[in-house]
Coordinates of C-alpha atoms in Angstrom, one line a residue:
P1 CA 110.6 85.2 114.8
G2 CA 112.2 82.8 112.0
V3 CA 112.3 85.2 109.5
R4 CA 115.3 87.7 108.6
M5 CA 116.0 90.4 106.7
A6 CA 118.3 90.3 103.9
K7 CA 119.9 92.9 101.1
L8 CA 117.3 93.5 98.5
Q9 CA 119.7 96.4 97.2
P10 CA 123.2 97.6 98.1
E11 CA 123.0 99.0 101.7
R12 CA 119.2 98.1 102.1
E13 CA 118.0 95.3 104.2
A14 CA 114.2 94.2 104.1
Y15 CA 112.3 91.0 104.5
A16 CA 110.6 91.3 101.1
K17 CA 109.9 93.8 98.3
L18 CA 106.9 95.1 96.8
I19 CA 107.0 96.4 93.1
G20 CA 104.3 98.1 91.2
E21 CA 104.1 99.9 88.1
K22 CA 104.2 103.4 90.2
F23 CA 105.8 102.3 93.6
Q24 CA 108.4 100.3 95.1
Y25 CA 108.3 99.3 98.8
F26 CA 110.9 97.6 101.0
V27 CA 108.8 95.4 103.6
E28 CA 110.7 96.1 107.1
K29 CA 108.0 94.8 109.4
T30 CA 106.4 91.4 109.9
R31 CA 102.7 92.6 109.1
F32 CA 101.8 95.2 106.6
I33 CA 98.6 96.6 105.1
L34 CA 97.8 97.2 101.4
G35 CA 95.2 99.8 100.4
R36 CA 94.2 103.1 99.5
K37 CA 95.4 106.4 100.9
A38 CA 93.0 107.3 104.1
K39 CA 92.0 111.1 105.0
K40 CA 93.5 110.3 108.5
E41 CA 96.9 108.4 108.7
H42 CA 96.5 104.8 109.7
K43 CA 96.9 103.6 113.2
L44 CA 99.5 100.9 113.2
G45 CA 100.7 98.8 115.9
P46 CA 104.7 98.7 116.6
D47 CA 105.3 95.8 114.2
E48 CA 103.0 97.0 111.0
E49 CA 103.4 99.0 108.2
F50 CA 101.1 100.8 105.9
F51 CA 101.6 100.7 101.9
C52 CA 99.4 103.0 99.6
I53 CA 98.8 101.2 96.4
S54 CA 96.3 103.4 94.9
E55 CA 93.6 106.3 95.6
Q56 CA 90.7 104.6 93.8
K57 CA 87.6 104.2 95.9
N58 CA 87.2 100.6 94.8
I59 CA 90.3 99.7 96.8
S60 CA 89.6 99.7 100.7
R61 CA 91.6 101.6 103.1
K62 CA 92.9 98.2 104.3
H63 CA 92.4 96.0 101.4
A64 CA 94.6 93.1 102.3
I65 CA 97.0 92.2 105.3
V66 CA 100.0 90.3 104.7
T67 CA 101.4 88.7 108.0
W68 CA 104.6 86.7 108.7
D69 CA 103.7 83.1 110.3
P70 CA 106.7 82.1 112.2
K71 CA 104.9 78.5 112.6
E72 CA 104.6 78.0 109.2
K73 CA 107.6 80.2 108.2
G74 CA 105.7 81.9 105.4
W75 CA 104.0 85.0 104.5
Y76 CA 100.2 84.7 104.1
L77 CA 97.7 87.4 102.6
E78 CA 94.4 88.0 104.1
C79 CA 91.8 89.7 101.8
R80 CA 89.7 92.6 103.7
G81 CA 88.4 94.2 100.7
K82 CA 84.8 93.5 99.8
N83 CA 86.0 93.6 96.1
G84 CA 88.3 90.8 96.5
L85 CA 91.7 90.4 95.0
F86 CA 93.6 88.0 92.8
V87 CA 96.9 86.3 93.6
N88 CA 98.6 84.6 90.6
G89 CA 95.5 84.8 88.8
N90 CA 93.2 83.4 91.5
M91 CA 90.3 85.0 92.8
V92 CA 90.6 85.7 96.7
K93 CA 87.5 86.9 98.6
P94 CA 87.3 88.5 101.9
D95 CA 86.7 86.2 104.9
E96 CA 88.5 83.3 103.0
K97 CA 91.5 81.3 104.2
K98 CA 94.6 83.3 104.0
T99 CA 96.7 82.8 100.9
R100 CA 100.4 81.9 101.3
L101 CA 102.9 84.1 99.2
L102 CA 105.6 82.9 97.6
D103 CA 108.6 84.5 95.8
K104 CA 107.4 86.6 92.8
A105 CA 103.8 86.2 93.7
Q106 CA 101.6 88.7 91.4
I107 CA 98.9 90.5 93.6
K108 CA 96.1 92.3 91.6
I109 CA 93.8 94.6 93.4
S110 CA 91.4 96.2 91.0
D111 CA 93.7 97.5 88.2
V112 CA 96.5 97.9 90.1
T113 CA 99.3 94.9 89.7
L114 CA 102.3 94.1 92.2
Y115 CA 104.7 92.0 92.8
F116 CA 105.8 90.4 96.1
L117 CA 109.6 89.5 95.9
L118 CA 111.7 87.6 98.8
P119 CA 115.4 88.0 99.1
M120 CA 117.7 85.5 97.4
R121 CA 119.2 83.1 99.8
S122 CA 122.8 83.0 100.5

């Protein structure tokens, strides 16, 4: 779909990587959800994955959704959490226009900071 996996570590292919203080996730699907752990497992579509970033109540179960847009050839974040979030220091509120994520984008949800890293082009 215009996006391809690349090696982000020896023997590991992914579209991108998310790094936080207490976690590291490899993005292997073209849509993923950032949020807090749910009591029941999230129901996901075949092209979706879920990344737990915290168990804090001020972070929604589906606080942000990040999707690959094949037309724009880029990753876009949509805020769903009522408390909003920050991308590179800029406030993003629920129901605002999707925000494009570039390599090394800083995402801050409550007191959880993570970085969105794209593979190096070869």
